[in-house]
CSV table of C-alpha atoms in Angstrom, one decimal:
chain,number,residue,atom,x,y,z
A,188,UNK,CA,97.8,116.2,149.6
A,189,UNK,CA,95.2,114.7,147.0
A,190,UNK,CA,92.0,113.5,148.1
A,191,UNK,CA,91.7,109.8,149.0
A,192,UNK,CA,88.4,109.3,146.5
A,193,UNK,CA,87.2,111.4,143.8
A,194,UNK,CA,83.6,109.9,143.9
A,195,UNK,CA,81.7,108.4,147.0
A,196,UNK,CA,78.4,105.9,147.0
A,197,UNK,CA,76.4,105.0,149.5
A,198,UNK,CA,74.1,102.3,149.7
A,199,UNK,CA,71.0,102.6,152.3
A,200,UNK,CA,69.8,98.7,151.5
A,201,UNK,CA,66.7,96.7,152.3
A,202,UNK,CA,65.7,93.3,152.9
A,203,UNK,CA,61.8,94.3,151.8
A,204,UNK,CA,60.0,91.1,150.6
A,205,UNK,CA,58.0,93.2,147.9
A,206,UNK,CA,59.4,95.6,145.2
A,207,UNK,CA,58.7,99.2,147.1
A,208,UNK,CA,60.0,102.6,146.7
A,209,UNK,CA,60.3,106.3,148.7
A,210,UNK,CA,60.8,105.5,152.4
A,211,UNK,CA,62.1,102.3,153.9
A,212,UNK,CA,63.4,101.7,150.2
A,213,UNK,CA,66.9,100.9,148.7
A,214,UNK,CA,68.7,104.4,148.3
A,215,UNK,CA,71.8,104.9,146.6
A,216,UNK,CA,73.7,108.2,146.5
A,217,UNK,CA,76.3,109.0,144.2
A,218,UNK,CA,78.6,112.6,144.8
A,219,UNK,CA,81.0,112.5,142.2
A,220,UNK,CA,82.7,115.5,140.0
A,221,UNK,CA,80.6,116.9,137.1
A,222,UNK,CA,81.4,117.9,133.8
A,223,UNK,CA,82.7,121.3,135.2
A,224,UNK,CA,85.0,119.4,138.2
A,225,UNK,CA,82.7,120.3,140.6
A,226,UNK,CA,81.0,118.2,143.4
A,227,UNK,CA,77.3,116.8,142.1
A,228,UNK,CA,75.0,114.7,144.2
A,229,UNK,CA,72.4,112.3,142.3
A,230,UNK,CA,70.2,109.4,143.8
A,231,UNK,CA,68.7,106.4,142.6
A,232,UNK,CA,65.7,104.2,144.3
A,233,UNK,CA,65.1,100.8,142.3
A,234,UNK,CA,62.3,99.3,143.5
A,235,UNK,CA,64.5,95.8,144.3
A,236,UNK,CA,67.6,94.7,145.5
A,237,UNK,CA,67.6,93.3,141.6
A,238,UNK,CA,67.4,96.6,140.0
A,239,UNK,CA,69.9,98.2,142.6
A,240,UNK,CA,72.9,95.5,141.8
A,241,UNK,CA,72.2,97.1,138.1
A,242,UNK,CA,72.3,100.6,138.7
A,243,UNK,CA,75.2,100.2,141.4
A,244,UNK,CA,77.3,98.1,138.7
A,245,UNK,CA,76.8,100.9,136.1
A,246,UNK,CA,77.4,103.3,138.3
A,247,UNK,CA,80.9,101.8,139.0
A,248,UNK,CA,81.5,101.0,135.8
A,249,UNK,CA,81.3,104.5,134.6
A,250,UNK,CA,83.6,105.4,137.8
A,251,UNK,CA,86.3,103.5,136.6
A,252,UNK,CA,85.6,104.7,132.6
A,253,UNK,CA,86.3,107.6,134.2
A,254,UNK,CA,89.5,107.1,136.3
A,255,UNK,CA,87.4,107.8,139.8
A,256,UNK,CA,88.5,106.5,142.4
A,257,UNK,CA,85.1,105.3,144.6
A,258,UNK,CA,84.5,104.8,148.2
A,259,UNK,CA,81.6,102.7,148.4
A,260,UNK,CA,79.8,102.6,151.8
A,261,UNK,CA,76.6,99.9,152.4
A,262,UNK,CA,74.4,101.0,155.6
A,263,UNK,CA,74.9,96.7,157.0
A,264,UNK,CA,77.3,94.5,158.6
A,265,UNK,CA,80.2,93.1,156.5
A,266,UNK,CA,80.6,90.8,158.9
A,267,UNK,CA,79.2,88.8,162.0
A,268,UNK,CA,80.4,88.6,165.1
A,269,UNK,CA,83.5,87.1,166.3
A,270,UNK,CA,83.3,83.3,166.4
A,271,UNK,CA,80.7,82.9,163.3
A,272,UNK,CA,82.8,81.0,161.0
A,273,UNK,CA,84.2,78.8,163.2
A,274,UNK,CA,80.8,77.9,165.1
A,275,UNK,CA,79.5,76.8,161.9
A,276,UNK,CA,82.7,75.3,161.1
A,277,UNK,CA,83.4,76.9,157.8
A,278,UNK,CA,86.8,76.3,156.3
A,279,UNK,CA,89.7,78.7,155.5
A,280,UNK,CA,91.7,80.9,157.9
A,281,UNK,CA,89.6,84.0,156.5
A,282,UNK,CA,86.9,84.3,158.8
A,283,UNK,CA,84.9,87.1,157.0
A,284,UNK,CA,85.3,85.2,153.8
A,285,UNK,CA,84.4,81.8,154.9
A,286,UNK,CA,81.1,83.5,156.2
A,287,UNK,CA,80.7,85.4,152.8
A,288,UNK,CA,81.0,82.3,150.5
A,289,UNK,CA,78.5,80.1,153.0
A,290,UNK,CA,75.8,82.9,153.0
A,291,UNK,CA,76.1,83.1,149.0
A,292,UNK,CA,75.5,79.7,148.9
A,293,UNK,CA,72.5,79.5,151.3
A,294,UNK,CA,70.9,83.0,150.1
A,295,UNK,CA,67.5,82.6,147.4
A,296,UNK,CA,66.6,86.6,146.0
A,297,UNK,CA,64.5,86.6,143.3
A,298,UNK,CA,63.6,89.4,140.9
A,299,UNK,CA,60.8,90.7,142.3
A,300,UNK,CA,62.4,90.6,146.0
A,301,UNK,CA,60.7,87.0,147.4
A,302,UNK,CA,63.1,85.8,149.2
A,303,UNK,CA,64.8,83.1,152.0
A,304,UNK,CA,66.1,85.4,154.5
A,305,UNK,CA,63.9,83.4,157.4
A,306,UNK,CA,64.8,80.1,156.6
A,307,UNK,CA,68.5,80.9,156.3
A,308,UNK,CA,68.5,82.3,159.9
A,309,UNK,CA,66.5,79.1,160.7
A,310,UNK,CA,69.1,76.6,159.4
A,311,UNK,CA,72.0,78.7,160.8
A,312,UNK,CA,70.1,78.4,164.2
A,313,UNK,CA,70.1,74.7,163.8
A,314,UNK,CA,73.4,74.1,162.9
A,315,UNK,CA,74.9,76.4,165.7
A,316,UNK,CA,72.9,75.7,168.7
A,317,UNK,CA,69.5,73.3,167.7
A,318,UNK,CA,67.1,76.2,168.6
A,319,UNK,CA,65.7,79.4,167.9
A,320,UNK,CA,69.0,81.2,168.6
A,321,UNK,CA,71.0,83.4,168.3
A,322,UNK,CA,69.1,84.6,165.0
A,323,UNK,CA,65.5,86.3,166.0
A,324,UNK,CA,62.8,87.9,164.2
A,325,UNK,CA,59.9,86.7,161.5
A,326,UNK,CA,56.4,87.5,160.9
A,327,UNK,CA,54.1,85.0,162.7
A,328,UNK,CA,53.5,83.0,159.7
A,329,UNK,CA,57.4,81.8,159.1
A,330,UNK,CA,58.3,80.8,162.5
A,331,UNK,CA,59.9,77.6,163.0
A,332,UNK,CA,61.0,75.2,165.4
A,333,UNK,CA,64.4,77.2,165.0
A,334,UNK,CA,63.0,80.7,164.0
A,335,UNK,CA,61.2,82.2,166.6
A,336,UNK,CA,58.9,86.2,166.0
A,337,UNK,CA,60.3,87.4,169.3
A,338,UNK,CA,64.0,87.2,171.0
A,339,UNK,CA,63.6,83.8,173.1
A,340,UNK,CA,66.7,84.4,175.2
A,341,UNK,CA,69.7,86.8,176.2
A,342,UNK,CA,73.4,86.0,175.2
A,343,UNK,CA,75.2,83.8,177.7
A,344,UNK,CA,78.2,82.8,178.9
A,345,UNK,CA,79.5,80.4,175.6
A,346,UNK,CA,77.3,81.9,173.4
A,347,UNK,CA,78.5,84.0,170.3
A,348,UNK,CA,78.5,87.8,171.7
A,349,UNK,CA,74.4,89.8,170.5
A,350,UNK,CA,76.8,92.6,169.4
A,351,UNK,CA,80.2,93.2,167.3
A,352,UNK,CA,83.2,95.6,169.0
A,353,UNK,CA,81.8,98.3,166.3
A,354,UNK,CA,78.2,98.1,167.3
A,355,UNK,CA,79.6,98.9,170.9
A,356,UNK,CA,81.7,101.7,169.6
A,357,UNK,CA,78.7,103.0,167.7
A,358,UNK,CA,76.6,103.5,170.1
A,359,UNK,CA,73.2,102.5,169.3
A,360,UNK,CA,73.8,100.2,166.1
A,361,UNK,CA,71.5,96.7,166.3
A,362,UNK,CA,72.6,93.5,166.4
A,363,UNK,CA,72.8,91.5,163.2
A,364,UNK,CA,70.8,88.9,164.7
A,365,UNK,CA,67.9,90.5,164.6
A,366,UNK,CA,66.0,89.7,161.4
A,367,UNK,CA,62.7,91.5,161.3
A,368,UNK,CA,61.0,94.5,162.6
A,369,UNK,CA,62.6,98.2,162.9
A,370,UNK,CA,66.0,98.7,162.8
A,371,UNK,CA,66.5,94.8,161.5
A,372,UNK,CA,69.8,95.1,160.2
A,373,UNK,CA,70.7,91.3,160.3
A,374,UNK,CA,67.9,90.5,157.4
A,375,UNK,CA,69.9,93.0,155.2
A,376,UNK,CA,72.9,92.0,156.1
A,377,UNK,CA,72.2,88.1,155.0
A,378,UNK,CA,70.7,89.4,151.7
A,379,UNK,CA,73.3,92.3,150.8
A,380,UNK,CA,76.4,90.5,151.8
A,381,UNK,CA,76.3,88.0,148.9
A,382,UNK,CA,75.2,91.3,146.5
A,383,UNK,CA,78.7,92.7,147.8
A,384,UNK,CA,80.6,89.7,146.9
A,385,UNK,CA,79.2,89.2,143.9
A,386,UNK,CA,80.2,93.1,143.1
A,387,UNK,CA,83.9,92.2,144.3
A,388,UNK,CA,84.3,89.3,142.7
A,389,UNK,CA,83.0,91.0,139.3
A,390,UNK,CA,85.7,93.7,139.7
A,391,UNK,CA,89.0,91.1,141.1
A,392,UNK,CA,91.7,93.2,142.5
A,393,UNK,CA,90.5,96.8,141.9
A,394,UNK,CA,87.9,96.5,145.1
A,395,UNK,CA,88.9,95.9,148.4
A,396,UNK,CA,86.8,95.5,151.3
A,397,UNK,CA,87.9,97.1,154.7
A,398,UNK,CA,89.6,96.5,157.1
A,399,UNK,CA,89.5,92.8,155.9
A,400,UNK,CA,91.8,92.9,152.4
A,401,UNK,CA,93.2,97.2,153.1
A,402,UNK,CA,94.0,96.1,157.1
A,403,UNK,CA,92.4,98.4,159.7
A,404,UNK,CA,94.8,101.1,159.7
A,405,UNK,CA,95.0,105.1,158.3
A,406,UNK,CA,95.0,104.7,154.5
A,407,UNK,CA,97.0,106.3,152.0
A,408,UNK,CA,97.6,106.7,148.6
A,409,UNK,CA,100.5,104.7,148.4
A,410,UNK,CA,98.1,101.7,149.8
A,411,UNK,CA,95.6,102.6,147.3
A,412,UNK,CA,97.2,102.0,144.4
A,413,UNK,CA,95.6,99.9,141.8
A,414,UNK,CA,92.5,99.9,143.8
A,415,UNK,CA,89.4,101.4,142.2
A,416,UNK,CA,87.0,100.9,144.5
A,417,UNK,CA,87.5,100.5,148.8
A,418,UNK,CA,83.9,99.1,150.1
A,419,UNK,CA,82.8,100.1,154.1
A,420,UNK,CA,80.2,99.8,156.5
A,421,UNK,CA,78.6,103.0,157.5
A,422,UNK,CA,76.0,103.7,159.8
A,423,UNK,CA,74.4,107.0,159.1
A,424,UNK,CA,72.9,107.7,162.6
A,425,UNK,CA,76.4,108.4,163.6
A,426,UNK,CA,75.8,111.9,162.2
A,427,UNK,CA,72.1,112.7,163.0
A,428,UNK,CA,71.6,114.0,159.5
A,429,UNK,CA,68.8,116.7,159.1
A,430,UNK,CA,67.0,116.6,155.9
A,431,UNK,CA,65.9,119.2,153.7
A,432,UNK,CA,61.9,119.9,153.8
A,433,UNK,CA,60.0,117.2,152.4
A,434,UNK,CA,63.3,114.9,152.0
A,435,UNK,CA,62.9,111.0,152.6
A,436,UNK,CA,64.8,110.1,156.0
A,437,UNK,CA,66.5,107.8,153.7
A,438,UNK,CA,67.8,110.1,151.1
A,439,UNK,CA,69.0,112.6,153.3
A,440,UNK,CA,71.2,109.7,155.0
A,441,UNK,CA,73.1,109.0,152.0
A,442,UNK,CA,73.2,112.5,150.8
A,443,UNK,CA,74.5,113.8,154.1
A,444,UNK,CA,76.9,110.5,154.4
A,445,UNK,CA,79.1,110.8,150.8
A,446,UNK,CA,79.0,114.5,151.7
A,447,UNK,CA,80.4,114.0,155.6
A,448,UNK,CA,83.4,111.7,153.8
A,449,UNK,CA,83.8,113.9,150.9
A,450,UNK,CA,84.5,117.2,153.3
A,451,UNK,CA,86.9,114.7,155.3
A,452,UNK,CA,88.5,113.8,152.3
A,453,UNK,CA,88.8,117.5,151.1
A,454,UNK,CA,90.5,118.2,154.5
A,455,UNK,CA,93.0,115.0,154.4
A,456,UNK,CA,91.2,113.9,157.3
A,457,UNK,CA,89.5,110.7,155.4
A,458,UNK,CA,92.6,108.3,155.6
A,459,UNK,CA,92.9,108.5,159.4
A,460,UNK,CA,89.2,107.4,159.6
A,461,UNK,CA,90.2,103.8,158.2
A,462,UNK,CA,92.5,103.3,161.8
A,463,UNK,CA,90.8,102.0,164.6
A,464,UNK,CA,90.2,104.5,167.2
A,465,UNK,CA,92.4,106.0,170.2
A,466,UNK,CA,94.0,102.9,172.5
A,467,UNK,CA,91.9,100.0,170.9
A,468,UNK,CA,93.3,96.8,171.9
A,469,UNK,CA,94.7,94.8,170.3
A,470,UNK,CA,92.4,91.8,169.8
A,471,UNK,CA,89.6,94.1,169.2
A,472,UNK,CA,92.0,95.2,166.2
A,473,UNK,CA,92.7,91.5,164.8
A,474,UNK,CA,88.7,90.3,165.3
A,475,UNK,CA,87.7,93.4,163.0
A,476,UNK,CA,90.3,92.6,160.3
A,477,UNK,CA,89.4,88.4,160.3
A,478,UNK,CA,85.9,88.3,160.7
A,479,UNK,CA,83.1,91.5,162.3
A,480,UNK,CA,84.3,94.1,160.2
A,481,UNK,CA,84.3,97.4,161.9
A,482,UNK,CA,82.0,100.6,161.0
A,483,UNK,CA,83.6,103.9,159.6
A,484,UNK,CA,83.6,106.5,162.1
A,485,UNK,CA,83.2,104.4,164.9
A,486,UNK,CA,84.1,105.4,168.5
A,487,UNK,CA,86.0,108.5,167.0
């Protein structure tokens, strides 16, 4: 059988304030064919979340110049947890969707990398519950009545869940509700999720985003046709990547990551990746296709 992808990205993102570089930096890293058909590994660190949505967009286009197929993996939630939309009482009967298009609209990220992730945790706070929850995290200086520096409370009874059925699976993964400090994926998710929409909506059909549009299932070829470009969650840690000598932590993740798939792929092993894992039930299945997303390699 052929391989799945011929090319596969990934995207270690950041919700940095500042334009920065080297660690704790935007990495992207691209393992695609060379001119001789063989397997090449590059990387790219733009300073800002700017420069990346340019270097990712030609890096895509010259994909699909090329006939590649891409999988294209970002190192954040795709979606919150179960019951987001509908607290916030977003319309639609796509969950993930409804959450996409409010966070677009909400979401200020300049050129330079100022931007509003604080005050869009804030005003979520206020419309779900009033208070400083269930979003956490700022510097000192940007709390709010509704945005506190430090976690004021633990999930309840009739509150939304802290984590998604995939951060459980993985292991170790944070909760998207946490917006500053190490580890802080929920900043990055509010600022990257609107750069992923905007990178769908540029390409229409030819990029689908799983397991919300390819259903959370073993994928073949015959479900990827017409598709140039299938987007994913990936956590790196999953793999406890070790780094060459004097390699940025952050490099080696997405170097070791498109290698990991790429070796799957290679062994026909990729497509089974997309299904959810051994004797998952069956609402677990349904919330990751409408609205949390799942990440690949999860609980496998």
């Amino acid at each position: 059988m052929p391989r799945l992808f011929s090319a596969y990205v990934i995207v270690d993102w950041s919700a940095a304030a500042k334009p920065t570089t080297g660690a704790d930096s935007i990495w992207i890293g691209v393992l695609k064919r060379d001119i001789r058909f063989r397997m090449a590994f590059e990387s790219y660190n733009p300073s800002t979340r700017a420069e990346a949505e340019t270097r990712l967009t030609a890096v895509l286009d010259d994909l699909k110049k090329r006939g590649e197929r891409c999988l294209l993996g970002f190192d954040f939630p795709l979606g919150f947890p179960r019951g987001f939309a509908a607290s916030l009482s977003l319309p639609g009967d796509e969950p993930w969707r409804a959450a996409w298009d409010q966070l677009n609209r909400m979401v200020k990220d300049k050129a330079d990398n100022t931007n509003n992730r604080f005050g869009v945790g804030s005003e979520i706070n206020r419309r779900m519950t009033g208070g400083p929850f269930p979003f956490w995290g700022c510097p000192p200086k940007d709390a709010l009545t509704t945005l506190q520096p430090k976690k004021t409370r633990d999930h309840g009874p009739g509150d939304l869940p802290e984590f998604r059925h995939a951060d459980l699976a993985a292991k170790g993964a944070a909760s998207i509700w946490k917006l500053y400090y190490n580890g802080s994926v929920g900043g990055q998710a509010i600022l990257g999720i609107p750069f992923v929409r905007r990178l769908k909506l540029a390409r229409g059909e030819g990029v689908k985003a799983w397991p919300f549009e390819t259903g959370f299932k073993t994928l073949t070829e015959a479900d990827l046709d017409g598709v140039d470009v299938v987007m994913a969650e990936v956590y790196p840690s999953l793999l406890k990547p070790q780094g060459a000598p004097g390699e940025v932590k952050d490099l080696t993740q997405v170097r070791t990551t498109a290698e990991h798939f790429a070796r799957l792929d290679e062994a026909n092993k990729l497509g089974a990746l997309f299904a959810p894992p051994k004797d998952t039930a069956a609402d677990v299945v349904l919330d990751a296709e409408r609205e949390e997303g799942w990440i690949l390699g999860a609980g496998v």
